[in-house]
Coordinates of C-alpha atoms and ligand atoms in Angstrom, one line a residue:
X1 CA 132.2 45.4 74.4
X2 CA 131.9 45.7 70.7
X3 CA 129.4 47.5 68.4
X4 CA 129.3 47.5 64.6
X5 CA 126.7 50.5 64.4
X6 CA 128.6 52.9 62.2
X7 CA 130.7 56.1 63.3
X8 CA 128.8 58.9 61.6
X9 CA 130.8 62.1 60.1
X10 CA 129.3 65.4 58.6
X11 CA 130.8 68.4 56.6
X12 CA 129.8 70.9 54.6
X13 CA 131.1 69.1 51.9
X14 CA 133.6 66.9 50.6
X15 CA 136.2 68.8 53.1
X16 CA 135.7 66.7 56.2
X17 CA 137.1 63.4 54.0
X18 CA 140.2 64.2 55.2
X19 CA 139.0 63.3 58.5
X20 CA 137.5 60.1 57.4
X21 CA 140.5 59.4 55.7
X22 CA 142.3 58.9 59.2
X23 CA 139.5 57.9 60.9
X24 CA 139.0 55.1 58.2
X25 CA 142.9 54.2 58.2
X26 CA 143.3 53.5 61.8
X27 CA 140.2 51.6 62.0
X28 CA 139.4 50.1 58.8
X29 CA 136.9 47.7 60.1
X30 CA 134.9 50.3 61.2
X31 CA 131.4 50.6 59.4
X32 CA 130.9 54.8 58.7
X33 CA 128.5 57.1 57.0
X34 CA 130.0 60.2 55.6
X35 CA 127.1 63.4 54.9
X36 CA 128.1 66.2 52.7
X37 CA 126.1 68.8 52.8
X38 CA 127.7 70.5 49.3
X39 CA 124.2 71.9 48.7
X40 CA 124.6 74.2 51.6
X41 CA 128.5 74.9 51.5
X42 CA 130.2 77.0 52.5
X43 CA 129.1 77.1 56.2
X44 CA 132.1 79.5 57.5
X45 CA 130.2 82.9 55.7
X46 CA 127.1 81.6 57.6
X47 CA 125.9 82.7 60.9
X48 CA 126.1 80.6 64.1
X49 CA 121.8 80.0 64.1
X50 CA 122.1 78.8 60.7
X51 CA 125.8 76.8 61.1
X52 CA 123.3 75.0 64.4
X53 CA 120.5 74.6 62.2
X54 CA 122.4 72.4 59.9
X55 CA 124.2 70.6 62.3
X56 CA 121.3 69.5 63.9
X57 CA 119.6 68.5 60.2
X58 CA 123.1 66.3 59.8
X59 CA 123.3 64.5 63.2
X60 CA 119.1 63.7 63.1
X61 CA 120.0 62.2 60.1
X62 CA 122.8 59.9 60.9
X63 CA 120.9 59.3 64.4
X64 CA 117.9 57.4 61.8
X65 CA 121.2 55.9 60.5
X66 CA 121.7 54.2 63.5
X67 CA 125.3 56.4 64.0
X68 CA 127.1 55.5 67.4
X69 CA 129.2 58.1 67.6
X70 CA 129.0 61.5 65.4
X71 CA 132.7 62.9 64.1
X72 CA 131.8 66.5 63.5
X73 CA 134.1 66.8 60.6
X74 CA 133.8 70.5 60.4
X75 CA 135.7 73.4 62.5
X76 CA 133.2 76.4 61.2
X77 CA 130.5 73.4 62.9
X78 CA 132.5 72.3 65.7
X79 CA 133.4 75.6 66.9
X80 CA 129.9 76.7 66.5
X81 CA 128.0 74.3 67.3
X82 CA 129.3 72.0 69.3
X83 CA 128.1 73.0 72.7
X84 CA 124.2 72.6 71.2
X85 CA 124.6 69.3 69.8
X86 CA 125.7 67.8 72.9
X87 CA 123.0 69.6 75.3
X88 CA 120.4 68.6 72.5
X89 CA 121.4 64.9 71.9
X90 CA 122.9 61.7 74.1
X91 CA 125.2 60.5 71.1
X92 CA 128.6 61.4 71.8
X93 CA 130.4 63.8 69.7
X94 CA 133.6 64.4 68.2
X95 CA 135.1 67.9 67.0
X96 CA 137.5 69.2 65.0
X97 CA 139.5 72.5 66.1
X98 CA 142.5 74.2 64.3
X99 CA 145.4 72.8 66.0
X100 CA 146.8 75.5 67.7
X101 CA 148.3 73.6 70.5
X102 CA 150.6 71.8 69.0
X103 CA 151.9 74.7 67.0
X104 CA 151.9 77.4 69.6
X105 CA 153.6 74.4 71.8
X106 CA 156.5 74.3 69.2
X107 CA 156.9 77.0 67.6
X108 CA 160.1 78.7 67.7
X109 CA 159.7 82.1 66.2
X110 CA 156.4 82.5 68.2
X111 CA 154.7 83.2 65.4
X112 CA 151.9 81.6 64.1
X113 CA 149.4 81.6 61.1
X114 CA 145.7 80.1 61.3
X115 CA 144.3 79.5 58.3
X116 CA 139.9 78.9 58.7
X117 CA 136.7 79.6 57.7
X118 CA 135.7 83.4 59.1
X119 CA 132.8 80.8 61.0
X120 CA 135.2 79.5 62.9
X121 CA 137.9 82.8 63.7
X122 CA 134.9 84.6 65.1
X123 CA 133.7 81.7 67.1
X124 CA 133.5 82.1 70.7
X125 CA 135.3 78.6 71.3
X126 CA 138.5 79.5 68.8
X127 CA 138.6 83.2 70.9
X128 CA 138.8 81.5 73.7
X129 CA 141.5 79.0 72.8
X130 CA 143.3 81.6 71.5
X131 CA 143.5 83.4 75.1
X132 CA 145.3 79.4 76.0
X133 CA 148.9 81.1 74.4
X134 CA 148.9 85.1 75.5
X135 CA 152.9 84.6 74.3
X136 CA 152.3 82.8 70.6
X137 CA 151.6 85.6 68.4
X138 CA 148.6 84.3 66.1
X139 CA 148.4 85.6 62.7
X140 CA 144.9 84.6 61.3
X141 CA 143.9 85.2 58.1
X142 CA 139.8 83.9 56.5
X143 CA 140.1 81.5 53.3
X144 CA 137.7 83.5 51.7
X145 CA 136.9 81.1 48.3
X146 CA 138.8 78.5 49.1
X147 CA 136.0 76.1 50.2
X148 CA 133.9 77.2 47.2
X149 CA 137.0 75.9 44.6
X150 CA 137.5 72.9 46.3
X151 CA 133.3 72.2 46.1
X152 CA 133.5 73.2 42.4
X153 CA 136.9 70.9 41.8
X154 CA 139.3 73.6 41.1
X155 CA 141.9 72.5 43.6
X156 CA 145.0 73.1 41.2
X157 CA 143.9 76.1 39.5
X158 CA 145.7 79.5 39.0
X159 CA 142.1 81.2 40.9
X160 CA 143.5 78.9 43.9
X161 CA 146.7 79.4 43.7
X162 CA 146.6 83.4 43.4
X163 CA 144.0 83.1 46.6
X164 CA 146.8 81.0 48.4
X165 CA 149.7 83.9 47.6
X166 CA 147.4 86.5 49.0
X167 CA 146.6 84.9 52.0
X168 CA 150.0 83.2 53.0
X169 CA 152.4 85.4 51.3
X170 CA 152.1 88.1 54.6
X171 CA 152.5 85.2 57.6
X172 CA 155.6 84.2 55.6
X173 CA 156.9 87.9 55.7
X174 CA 155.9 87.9 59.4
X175 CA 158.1 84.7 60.1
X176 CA 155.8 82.2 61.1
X177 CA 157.4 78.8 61.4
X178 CA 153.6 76.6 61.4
X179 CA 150.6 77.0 59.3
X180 CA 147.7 75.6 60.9
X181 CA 145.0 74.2 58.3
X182 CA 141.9 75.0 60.4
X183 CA 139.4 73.9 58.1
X184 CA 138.8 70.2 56.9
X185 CA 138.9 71.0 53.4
X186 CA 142.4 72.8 53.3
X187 CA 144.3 69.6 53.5
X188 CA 143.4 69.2 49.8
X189 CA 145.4 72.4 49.5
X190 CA 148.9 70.7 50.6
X191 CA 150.3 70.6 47.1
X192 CA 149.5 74.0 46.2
X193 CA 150.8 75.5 50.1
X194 CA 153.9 73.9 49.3
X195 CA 154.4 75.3 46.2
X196 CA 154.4 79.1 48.4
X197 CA 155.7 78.4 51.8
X198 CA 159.1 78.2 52.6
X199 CA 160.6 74.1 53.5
X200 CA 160.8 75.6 57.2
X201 CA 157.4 75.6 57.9
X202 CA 155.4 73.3 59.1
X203 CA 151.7 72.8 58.1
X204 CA 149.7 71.0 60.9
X205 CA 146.2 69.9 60.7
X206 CA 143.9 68.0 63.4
X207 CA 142.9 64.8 61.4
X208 CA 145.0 62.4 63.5
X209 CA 144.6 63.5 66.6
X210 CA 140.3 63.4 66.0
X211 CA 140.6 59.9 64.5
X212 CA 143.0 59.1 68.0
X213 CA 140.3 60.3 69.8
X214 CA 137.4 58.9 68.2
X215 CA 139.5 55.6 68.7
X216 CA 139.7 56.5 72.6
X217 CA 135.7 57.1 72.2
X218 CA 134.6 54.0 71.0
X219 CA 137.6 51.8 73.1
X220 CA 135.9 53.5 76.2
X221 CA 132.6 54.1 76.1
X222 CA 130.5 52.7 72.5
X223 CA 132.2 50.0 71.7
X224 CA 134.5 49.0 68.4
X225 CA 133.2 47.1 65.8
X226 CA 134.2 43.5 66.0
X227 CA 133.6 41.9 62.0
X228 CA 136.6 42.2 59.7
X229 CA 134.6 43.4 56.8
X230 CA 133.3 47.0 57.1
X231 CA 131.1 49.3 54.8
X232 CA 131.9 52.8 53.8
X233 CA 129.0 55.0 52.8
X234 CA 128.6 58.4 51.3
X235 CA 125.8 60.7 51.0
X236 CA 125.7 63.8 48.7
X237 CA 122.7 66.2 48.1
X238 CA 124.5 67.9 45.6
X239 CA 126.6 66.4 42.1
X240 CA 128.8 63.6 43.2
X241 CA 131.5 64.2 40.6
X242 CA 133.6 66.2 43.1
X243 CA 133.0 63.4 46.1
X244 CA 134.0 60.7 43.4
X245 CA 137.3 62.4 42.2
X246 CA 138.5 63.3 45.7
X247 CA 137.7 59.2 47.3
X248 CA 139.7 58.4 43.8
X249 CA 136.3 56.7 42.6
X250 CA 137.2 53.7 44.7
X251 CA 133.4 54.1 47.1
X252 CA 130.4 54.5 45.9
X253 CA 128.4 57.6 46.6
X254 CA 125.1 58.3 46.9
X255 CA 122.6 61.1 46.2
X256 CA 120.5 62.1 49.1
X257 CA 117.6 64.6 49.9
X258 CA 118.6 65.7 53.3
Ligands
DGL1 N1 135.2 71.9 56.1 C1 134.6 73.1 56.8 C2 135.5 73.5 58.0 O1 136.2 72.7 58.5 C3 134.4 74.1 55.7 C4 133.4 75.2 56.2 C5 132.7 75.8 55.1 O2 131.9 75.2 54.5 O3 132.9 77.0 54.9 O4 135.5 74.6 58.5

């Protein structure tokens, strides 16, 4: 079974690239349509009526685009929305959680840190995750600003980088031993996180293991596409400068009304 209907991905901005990054390297001759909804980021101070709203104004519009699957390439979306996409529309969809498995799973101190949106720490879905590792002790802490400096381009700033000490500076001094990035812009923030945290701990984020799955997805029930040459596509309805810089001006993006 093939199908060469793109995969569809949404974020609030130009965050969720990260996932399309992995999603795009394991399957390159995959056709995908990437929204960025800058003009309404961030989504993680909004509530969960609004966070829907959007989500459902995203997935109509990759549905027109003939998406076959959608990657929700959000966690302040996924964790809040999630559950009404899928009871509202047949495509299937794909969602992005922080990664505490994996950390909780090998941690050795037991300790540690979550780094979101506030959308996603209050979320019912993270809470209930959370409940999954009674013996992980789970600092989390809100990125307040972060999203809105990566948006604005102002990744290696000292703005960020003072944000970054305040917020990671007290896991360290609590011991934790992995930093869980769970929001799809923080990824950006590597660099800069590794200029604070110690060598001994480890950042995780859920990228690959959402491209894996969206692989699994299409291999089992839509269908890969089967032409060698593929088409990347991104949509903006805000400037595209910041989209541009972080694809390393190598697609082309597009502005959009949506
Ligand atoms: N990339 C979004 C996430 O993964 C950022 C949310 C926001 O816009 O605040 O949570």
């Amino acid at each position: 079974m093939s199908n060469n209907y793109p995969i569809g991905l949404f974020d609030s901005g130009v965050g969720g690239t990260s996932i399309w990054r992995e999603i795009h390297q394991l399957m390159p001759n995959e056709n995908t349509i990437y929204l960025a909804d800058s003009k309404n980021a961030p989504y993680g101070l909004k509530s969960k009526e609004e966070i829907i709203a959007l989500s459902c104004k995203n997935t109509e519009l990759l549905l027109e685009l003939n998406a076959k699957v959608i990657v929700v390439a959000c966690n302040t979306a996924t964790t809040n929305a999630i559950k009404e996409l899928r009871a509202k529309y047949a495509v299937p969809f794909i969602g992005i959680e922080p990664a505490i498995k994996p950390a909780a799973i090998q941690s050795e101190t037991n300790i540690i840190g979550v780094l979101a949106t506030k959308g996603t720490l209050t979320s019912e879905l993270f809470n209930q995750s959370v409940l999954n590792y009674p013996n992980t002790k789970i600092i989390e802490q809100v990125g307040y600003g972060l999203v809105q400096l990566i948006e604005e381009g102002k990744t290696e700033t000292k703005e960020m980088r003072l944000l970054l000490k305040k917020y990671l500076e007290p896991m360290i001094k609590q011991n934790i031993d992995y930093l869980v990035l769970g929001c799809s812009h923080y990824p950006y923030l590597i660099q800069e996180i590794k200029k604070i945290i110690p060598s001994n701990i480890k950042i995780i984020d859920s990228g690959e293991a959402v491209a894996r799955q969206t692989k699994n997805i299409l291999t089992e029930k839509v269908g890969l596409a089967s032409e060698k040459e593929s088409n990347q596509i991104f949509y903006t309805n805000s400037s595209p400068e910041v989209l541009n810089a972080i694809l390393e001006y190598k697609y082309q993006v597009m502005e959009k009304d949506f």
